[in-house]
mmCIF file of N, CA and C in Angstrom:
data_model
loop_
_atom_site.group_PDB
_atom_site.id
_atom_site.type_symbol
_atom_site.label_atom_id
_atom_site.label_comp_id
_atom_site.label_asym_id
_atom_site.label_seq_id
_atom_site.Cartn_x
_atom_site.Cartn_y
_atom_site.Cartn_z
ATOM 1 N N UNK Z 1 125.099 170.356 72.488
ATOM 2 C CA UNK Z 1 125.074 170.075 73.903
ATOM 3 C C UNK Z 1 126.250 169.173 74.232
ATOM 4 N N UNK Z 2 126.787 169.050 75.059
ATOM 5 C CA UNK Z 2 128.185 168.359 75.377
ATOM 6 C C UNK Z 2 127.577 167.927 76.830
ATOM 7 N N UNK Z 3 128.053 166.803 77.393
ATOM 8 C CA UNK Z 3 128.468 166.084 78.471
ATOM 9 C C UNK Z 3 129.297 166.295 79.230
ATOM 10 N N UNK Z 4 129.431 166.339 80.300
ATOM 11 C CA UNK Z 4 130.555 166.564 81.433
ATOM 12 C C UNK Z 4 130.714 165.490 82.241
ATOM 13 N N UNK Z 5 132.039 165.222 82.543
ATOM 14 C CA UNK Z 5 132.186 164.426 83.511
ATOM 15 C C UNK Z 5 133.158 164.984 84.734
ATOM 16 N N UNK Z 6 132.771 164.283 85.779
ATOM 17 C CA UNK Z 6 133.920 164.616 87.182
ATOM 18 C C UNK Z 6 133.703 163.064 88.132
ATOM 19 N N UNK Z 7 134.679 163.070 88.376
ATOM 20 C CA UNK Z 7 135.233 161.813 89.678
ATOM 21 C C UNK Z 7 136.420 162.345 90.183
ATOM 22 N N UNK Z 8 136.017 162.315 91.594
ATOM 23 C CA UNK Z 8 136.901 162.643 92.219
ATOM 24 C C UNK Z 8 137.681 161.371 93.422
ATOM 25 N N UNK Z 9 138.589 161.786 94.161
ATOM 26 C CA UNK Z 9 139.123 160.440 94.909
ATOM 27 C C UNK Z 9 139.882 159.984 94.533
ATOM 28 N N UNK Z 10 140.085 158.835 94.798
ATOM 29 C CA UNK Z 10 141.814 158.081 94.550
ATOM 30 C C UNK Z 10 141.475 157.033 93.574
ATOM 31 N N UNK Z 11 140.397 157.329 92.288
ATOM 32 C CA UNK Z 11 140.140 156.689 91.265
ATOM 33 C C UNK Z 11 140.609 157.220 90.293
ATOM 34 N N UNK Z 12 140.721 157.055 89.105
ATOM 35 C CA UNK Z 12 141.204 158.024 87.209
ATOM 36 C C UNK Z 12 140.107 158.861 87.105
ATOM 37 N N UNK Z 13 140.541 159.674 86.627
ATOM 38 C CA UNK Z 13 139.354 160.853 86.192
ATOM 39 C C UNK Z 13 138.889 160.906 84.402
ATOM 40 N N UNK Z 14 137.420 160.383 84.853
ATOM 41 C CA UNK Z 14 137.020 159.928 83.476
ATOM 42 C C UNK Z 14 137.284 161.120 82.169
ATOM 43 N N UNK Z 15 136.879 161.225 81.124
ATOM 44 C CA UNK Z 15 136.168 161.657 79.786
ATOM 45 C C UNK Z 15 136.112 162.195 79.763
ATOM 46 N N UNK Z 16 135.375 163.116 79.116
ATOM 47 C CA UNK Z 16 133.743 163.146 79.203
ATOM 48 C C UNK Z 16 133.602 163.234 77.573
ATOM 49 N N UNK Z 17 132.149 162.591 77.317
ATOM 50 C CA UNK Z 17 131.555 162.772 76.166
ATOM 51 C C UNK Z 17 131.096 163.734 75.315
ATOM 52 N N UNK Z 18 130.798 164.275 74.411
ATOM 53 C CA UNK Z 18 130.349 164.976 73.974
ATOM 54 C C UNK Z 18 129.108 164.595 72.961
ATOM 55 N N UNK Z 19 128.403 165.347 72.581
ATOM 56 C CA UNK Z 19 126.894 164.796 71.658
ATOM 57 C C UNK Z 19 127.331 164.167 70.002
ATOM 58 N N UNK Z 20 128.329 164.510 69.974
ATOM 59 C CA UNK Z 20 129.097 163.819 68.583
ATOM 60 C C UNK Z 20 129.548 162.510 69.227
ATOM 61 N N UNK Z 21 130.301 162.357 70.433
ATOM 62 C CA UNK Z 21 130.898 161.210 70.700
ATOM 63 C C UNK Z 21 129.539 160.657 71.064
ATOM 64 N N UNK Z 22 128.549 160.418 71.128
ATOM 65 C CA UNK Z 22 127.536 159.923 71.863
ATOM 66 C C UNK Z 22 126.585 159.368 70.400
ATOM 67 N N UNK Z 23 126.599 160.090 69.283
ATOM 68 C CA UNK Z 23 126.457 159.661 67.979
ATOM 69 C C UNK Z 23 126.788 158.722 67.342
ATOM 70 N N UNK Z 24 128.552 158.524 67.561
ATOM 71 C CA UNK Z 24 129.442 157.859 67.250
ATOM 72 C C UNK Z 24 128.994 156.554 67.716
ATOM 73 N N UNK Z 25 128.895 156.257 68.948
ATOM 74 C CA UNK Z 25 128.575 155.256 70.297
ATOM 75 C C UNK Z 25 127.305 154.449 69.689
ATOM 76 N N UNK Z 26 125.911 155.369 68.995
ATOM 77 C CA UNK Z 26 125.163 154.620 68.842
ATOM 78 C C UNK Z 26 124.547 154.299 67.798
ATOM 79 N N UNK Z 27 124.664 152.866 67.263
ATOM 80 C CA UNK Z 27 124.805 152.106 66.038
ATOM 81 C C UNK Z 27 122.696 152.282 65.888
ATOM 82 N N UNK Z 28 122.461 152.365 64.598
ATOM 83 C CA UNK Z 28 121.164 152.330 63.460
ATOM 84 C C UNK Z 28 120.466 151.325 64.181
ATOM 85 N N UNK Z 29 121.346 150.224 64.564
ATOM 86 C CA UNK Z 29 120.699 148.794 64.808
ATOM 87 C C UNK Z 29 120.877 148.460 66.222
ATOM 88 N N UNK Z 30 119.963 147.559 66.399
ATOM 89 C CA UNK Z 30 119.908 147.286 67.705
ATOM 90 C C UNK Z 30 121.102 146.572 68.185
ATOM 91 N N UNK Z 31 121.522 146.288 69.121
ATOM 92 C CA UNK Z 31 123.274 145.880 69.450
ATOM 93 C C UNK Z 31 123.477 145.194 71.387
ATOM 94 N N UNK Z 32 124.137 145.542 71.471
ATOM 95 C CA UNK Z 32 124.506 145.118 73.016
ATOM 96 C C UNK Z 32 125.144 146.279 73.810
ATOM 97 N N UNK Z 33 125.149 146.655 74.439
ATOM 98 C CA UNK Z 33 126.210 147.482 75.374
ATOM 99 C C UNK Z 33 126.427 146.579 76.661
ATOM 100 N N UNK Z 34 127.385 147.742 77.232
ATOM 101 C CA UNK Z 34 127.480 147.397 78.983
ATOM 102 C C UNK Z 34 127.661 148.907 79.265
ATOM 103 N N UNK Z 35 126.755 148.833 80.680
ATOM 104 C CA UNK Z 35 126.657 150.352 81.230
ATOM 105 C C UNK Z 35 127.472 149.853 82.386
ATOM 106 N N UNK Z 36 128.420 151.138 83.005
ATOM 107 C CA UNK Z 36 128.664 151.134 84.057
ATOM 108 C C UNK Z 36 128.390 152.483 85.169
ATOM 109 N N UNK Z 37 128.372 152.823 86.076
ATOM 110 C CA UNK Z 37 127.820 153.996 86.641
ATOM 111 C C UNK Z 37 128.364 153.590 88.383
ATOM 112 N N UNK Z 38 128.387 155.023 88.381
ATOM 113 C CA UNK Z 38 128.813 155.745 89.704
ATOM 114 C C UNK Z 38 128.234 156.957 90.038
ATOM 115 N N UNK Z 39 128.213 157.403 91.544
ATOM 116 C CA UNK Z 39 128.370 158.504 91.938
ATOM 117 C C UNK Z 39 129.087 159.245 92.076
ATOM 118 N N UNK Z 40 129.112 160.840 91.787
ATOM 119 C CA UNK Z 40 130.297 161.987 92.125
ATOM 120 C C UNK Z 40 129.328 162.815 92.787
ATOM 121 N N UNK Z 41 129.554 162.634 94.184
ATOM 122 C CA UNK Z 41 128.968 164.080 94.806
ATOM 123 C C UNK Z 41 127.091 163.664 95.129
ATOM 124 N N UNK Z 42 126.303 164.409 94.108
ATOM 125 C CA UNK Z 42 125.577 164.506 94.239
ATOM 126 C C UNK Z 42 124.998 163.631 92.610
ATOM 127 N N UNK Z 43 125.774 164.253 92.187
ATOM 128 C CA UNK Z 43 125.867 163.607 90.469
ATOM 129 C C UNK Z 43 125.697 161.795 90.398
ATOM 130 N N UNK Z 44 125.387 161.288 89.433
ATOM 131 C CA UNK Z 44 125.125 160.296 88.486
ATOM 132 C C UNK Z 44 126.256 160.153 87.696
ATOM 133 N N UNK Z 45 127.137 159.799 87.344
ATOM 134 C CA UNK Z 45 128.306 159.289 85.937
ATOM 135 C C UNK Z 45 127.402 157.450 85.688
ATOM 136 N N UNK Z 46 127.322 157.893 84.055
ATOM 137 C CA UNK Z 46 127.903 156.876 83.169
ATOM 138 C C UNK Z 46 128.693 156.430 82.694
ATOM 139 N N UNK Z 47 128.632 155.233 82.285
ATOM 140 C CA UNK Z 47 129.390 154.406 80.781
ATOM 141 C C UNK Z 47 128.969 153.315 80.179
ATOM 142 N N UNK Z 48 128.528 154.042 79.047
ATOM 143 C CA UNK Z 48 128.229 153.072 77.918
ATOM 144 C C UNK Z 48 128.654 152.556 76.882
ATOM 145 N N UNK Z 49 129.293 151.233 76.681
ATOM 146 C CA UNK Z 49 129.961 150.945 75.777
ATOM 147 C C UNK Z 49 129.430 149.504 75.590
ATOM 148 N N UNK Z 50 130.282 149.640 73.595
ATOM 149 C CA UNK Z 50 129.792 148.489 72.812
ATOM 150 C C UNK Z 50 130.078 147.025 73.391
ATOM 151 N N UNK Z 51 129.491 146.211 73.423
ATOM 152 C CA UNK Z 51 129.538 144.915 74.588
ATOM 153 C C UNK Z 51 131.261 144.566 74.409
ATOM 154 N N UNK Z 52 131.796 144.131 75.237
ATOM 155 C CA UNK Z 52 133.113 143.790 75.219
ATOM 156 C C UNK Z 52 133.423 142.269 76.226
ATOM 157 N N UNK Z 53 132.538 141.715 76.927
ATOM 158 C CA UNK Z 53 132.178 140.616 77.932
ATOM 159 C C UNK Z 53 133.999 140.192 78.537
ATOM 160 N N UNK Z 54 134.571 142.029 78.659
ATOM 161 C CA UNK Z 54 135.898 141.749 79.282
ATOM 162 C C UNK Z 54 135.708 142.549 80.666
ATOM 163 N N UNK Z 55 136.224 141.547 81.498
ATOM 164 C CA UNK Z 55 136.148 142.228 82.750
ATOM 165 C C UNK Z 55 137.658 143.346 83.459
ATOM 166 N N UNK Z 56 136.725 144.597 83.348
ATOM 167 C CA UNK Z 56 138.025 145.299 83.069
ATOM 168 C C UNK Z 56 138.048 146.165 84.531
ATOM 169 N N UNK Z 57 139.224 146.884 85.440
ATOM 170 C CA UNK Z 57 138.988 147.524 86.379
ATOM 171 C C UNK Z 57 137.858 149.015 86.319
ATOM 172 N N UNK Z 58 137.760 149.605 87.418
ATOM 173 C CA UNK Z 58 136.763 150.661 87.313
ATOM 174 C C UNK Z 58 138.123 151.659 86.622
ATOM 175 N N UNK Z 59 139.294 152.286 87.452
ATOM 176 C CA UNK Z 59 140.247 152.728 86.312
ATOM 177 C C UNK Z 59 140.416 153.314 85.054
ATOM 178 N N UNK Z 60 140.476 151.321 84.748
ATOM 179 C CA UNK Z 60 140.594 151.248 83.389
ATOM 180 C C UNK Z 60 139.510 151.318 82.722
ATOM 181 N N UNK Z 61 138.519 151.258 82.924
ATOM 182 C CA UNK Z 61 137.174 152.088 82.009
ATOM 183 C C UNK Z 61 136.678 153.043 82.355
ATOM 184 N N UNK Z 62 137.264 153.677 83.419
ATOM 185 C CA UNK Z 62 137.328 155.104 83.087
ATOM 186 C C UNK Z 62 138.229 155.953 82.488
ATOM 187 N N UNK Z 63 139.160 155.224 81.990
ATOM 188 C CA UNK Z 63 140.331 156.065 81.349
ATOM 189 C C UNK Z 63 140.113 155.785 79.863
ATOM 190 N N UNK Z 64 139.379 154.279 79.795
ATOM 191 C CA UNK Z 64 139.306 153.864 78.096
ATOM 192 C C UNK Z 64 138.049 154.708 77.819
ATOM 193 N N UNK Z 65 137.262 154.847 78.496
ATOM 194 C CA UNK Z 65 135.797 155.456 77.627
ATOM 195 C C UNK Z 65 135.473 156.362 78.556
ATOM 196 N N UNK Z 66 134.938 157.289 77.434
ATOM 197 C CA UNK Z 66 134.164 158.592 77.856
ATOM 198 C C UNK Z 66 133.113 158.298 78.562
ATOM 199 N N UNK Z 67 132.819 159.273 79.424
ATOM 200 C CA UNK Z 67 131.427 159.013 80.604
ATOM 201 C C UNK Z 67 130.441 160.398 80.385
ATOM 202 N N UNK Z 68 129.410 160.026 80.542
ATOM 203 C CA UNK Z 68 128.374 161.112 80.804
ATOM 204 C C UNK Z 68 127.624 161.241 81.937
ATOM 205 N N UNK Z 69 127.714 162.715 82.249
ATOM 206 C CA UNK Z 69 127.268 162.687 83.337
ATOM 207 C C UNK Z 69 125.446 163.187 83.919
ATOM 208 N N UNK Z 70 125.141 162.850 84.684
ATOM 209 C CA UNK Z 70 123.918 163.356 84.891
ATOM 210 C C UNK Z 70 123.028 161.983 84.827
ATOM 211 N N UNK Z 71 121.454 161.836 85.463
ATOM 212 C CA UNK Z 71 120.558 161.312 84.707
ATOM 213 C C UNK Z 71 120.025 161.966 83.300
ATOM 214 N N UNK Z 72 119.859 162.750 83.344
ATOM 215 C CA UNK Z 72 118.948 163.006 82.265
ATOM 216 C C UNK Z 72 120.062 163.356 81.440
ATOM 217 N N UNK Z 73 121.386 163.491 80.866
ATOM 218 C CA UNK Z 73 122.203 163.721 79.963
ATOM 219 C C UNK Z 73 122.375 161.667 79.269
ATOM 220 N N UNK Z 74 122.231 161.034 80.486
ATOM 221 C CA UNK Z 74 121.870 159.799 80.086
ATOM 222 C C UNK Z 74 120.808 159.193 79.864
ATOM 223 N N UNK Z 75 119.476 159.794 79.945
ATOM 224 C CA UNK Z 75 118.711 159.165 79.213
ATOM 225 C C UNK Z 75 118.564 159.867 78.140
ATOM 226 N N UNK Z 76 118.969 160.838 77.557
ATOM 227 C CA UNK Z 76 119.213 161.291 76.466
ATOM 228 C C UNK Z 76 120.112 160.125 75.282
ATOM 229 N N UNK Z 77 120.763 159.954 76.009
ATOM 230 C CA UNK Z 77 121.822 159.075 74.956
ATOM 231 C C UNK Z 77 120.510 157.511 75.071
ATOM 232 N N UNK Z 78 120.040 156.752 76.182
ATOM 233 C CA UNK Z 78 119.538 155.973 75.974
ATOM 234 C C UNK Z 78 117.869 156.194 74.970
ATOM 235 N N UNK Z 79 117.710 157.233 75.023
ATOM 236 C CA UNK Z 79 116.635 157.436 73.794
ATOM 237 C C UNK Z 79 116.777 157.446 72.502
ATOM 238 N N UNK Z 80 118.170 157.786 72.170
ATOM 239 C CA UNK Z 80 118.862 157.902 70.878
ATOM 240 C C UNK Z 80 119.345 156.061 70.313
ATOM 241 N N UNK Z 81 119.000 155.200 71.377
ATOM 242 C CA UNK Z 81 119.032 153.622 70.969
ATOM 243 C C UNK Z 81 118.152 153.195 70.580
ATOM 244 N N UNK Z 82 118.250 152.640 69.590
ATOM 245 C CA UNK Z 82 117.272 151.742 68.729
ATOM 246 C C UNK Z 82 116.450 150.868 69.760
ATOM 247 N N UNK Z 83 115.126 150.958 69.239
ATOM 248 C CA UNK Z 83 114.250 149.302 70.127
ATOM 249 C C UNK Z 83 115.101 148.307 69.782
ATOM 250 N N UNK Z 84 114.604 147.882 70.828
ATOM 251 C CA UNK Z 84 115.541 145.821 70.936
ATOM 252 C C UNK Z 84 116.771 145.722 70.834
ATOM 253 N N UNK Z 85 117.537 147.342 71.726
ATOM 254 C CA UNK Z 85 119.216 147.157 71.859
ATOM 255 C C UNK Z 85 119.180 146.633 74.000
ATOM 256 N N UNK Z 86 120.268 145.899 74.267
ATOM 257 C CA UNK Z 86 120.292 145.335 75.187
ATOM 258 C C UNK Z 86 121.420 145.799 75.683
ATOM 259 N N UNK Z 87 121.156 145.934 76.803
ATOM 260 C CA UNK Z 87 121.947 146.864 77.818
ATOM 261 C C UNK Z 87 122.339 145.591 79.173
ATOM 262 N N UNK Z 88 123.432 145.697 79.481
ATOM 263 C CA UNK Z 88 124.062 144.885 80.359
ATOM 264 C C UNK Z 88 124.099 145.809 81.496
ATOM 265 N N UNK Z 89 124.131 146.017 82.549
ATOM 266 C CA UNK Z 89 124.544 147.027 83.774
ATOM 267 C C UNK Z 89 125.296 146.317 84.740
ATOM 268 N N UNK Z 90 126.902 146.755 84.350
ATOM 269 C CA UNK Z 90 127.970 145.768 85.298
ATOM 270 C C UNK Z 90 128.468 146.326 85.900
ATOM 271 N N UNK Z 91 128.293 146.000 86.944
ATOM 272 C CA UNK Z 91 128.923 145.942 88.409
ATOM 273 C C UNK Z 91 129.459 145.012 88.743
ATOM 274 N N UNK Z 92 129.256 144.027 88.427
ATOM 275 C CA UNK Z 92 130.225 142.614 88.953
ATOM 276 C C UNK Z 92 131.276 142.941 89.738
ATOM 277 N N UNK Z 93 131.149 143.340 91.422
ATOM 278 C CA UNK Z 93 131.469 143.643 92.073
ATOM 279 C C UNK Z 93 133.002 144.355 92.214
ATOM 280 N N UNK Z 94 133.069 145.123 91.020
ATOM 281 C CA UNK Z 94 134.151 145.860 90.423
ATOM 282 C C UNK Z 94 134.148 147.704 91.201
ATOM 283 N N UNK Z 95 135.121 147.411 92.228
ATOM 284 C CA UNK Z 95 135.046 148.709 93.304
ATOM 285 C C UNK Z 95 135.105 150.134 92.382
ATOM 286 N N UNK Z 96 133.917 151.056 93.149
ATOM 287 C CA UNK Z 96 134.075 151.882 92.364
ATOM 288 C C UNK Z 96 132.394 152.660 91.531
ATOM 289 N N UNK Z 97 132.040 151.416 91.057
ATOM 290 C CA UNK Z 97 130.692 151.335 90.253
ATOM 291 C C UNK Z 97 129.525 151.027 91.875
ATOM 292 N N UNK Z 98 128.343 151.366 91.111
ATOM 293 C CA UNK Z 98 127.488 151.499 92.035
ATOM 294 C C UNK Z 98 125.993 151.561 91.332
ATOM 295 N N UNK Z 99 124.655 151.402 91.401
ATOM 296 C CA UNK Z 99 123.603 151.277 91.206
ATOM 297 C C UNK Z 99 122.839 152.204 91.619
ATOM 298 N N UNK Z 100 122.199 153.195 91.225
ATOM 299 C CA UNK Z 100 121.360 154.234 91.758
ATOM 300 C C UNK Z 100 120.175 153.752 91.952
ATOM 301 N N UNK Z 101 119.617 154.326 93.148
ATOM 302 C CA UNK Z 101 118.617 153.590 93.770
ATOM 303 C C UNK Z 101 117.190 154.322 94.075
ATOM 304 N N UNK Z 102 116.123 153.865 94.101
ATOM 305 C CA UNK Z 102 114.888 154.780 94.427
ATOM 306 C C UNK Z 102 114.330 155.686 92.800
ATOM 307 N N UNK Z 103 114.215 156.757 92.611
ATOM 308 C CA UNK Z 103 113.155 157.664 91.694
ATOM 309 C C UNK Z 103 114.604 157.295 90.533
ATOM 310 N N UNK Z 104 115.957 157.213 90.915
ATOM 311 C CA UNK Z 104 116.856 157.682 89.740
ATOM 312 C C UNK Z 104 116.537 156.243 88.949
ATOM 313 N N UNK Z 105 116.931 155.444 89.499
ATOM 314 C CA UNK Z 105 117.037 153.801 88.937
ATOM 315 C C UNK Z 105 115.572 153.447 88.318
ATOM 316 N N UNK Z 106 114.381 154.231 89.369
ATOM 317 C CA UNK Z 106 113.004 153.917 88.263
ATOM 318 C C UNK Z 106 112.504 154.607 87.295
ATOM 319 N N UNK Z 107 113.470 155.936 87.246
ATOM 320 C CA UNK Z 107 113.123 157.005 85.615
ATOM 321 C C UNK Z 107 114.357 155.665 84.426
ATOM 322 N N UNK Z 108 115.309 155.285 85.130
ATOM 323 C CA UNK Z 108 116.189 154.757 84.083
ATOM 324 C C UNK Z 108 115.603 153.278 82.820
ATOM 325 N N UNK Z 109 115.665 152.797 84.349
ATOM 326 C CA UNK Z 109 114.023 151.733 84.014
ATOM 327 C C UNK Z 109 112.808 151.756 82.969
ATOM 328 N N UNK Z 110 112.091 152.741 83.406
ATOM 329 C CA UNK Z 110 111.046 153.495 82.910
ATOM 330 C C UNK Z 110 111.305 153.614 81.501
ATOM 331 N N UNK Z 111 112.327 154.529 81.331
ATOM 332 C CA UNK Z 111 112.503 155.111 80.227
ATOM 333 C C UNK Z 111 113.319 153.560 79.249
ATOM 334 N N UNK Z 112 114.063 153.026 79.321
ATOM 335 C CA UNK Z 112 114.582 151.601 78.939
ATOM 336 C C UNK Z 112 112.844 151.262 78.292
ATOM 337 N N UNK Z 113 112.436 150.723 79.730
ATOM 338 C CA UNK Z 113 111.095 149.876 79.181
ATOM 339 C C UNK Z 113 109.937 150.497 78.174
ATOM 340 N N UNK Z 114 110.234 152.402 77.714
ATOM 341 C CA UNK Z 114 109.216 152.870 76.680
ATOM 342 C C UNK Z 114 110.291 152.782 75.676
ATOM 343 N N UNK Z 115 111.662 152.488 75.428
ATOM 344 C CA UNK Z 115 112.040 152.141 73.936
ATOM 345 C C UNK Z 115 112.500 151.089 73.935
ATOM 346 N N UNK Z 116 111.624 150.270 74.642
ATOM 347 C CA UNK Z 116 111.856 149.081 73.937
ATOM 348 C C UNK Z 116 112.867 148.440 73.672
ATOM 349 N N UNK Z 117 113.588 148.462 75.124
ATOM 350 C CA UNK Z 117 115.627 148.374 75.628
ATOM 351 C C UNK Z 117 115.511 147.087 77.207
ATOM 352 N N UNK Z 118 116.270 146.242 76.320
ATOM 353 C CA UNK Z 118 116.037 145.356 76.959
ATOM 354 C C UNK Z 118 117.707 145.497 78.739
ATOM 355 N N UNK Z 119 117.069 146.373 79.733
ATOM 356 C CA UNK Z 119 118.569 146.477 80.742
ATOM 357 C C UNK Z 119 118.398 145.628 81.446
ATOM 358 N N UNK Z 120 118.805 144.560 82.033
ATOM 359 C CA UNK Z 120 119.842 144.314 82.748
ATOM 360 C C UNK Z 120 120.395 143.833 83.096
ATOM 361 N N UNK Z 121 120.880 143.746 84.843
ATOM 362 C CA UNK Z 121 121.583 144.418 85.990
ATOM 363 C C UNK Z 121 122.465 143.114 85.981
ATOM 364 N N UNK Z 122 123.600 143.252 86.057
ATOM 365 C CA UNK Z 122 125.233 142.312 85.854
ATOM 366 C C UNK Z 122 125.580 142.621 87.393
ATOM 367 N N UNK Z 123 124.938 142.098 88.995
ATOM 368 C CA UNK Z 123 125.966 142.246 89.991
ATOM 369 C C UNK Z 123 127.217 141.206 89.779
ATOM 370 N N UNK Z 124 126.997 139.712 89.517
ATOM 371 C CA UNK Z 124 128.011 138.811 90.533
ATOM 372 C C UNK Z 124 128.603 138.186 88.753
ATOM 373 N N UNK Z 125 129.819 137.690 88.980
ATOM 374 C CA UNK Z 125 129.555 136.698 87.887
ATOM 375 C C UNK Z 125 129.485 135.479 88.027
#
């Protein structure tokens, strides 16, 4: 199964992941990430990457790391994380990124809180 990504607009055009790169991404042990996420369209984009506590443009992490797209292509990858990995969700008001809101943000939730994944939410710093 492979991942797709699209962004469109006067932003970089991400990645996209694939189910090997998404393997790669997630360590045996429990760890840290930072998610970042947007809308395309109608679509959901991710990014999940190993904690880095660098504040980087939307851009530039979309050009450094692969994105996946969809909800459910991302909670796929977040099921494949170990219990007691911790998830950052940054936005720190970095144009571009955005928070999905209503049924999407409470399946993400949801699903976090049955493996035992400690998310979140990074608005301000």
């Amino acid at each position: 199964m492979a991942f797709t990504a699209g962004c469109g607009g006067e932003f970089a055009q991400p990645r996209s992941m694939t189910q090997a790169d998404a393997t790669r991404l997630i360590s045996r042990t429990p760890g840290t990430y930072e998610l970042y996420s947007w809308k395309t369209g109608e679509a959901w984009d991710f990014i999940l990457v190993s904690g880095t506590s660098r504040l980087s443009s939307f851009d530039e992490i979309i050009a450094t790391y692969k994105s996946i797209t969809g909800v459910d292509g991302f909670l796929q990858v977040l099921d494949a994380l170990p219990r007691g990995t911790t998830i950052f969700w940054n936005l720190r008001e970095i144009e571009g990124f955005a928070f999905p809101d209503g049924d999407v943000l409470q399946r993400i939730e949801d699903a976090a809180d049955g493996r035992s994944i400690n998310l979140q939410a990074i608005q301000r710093l």
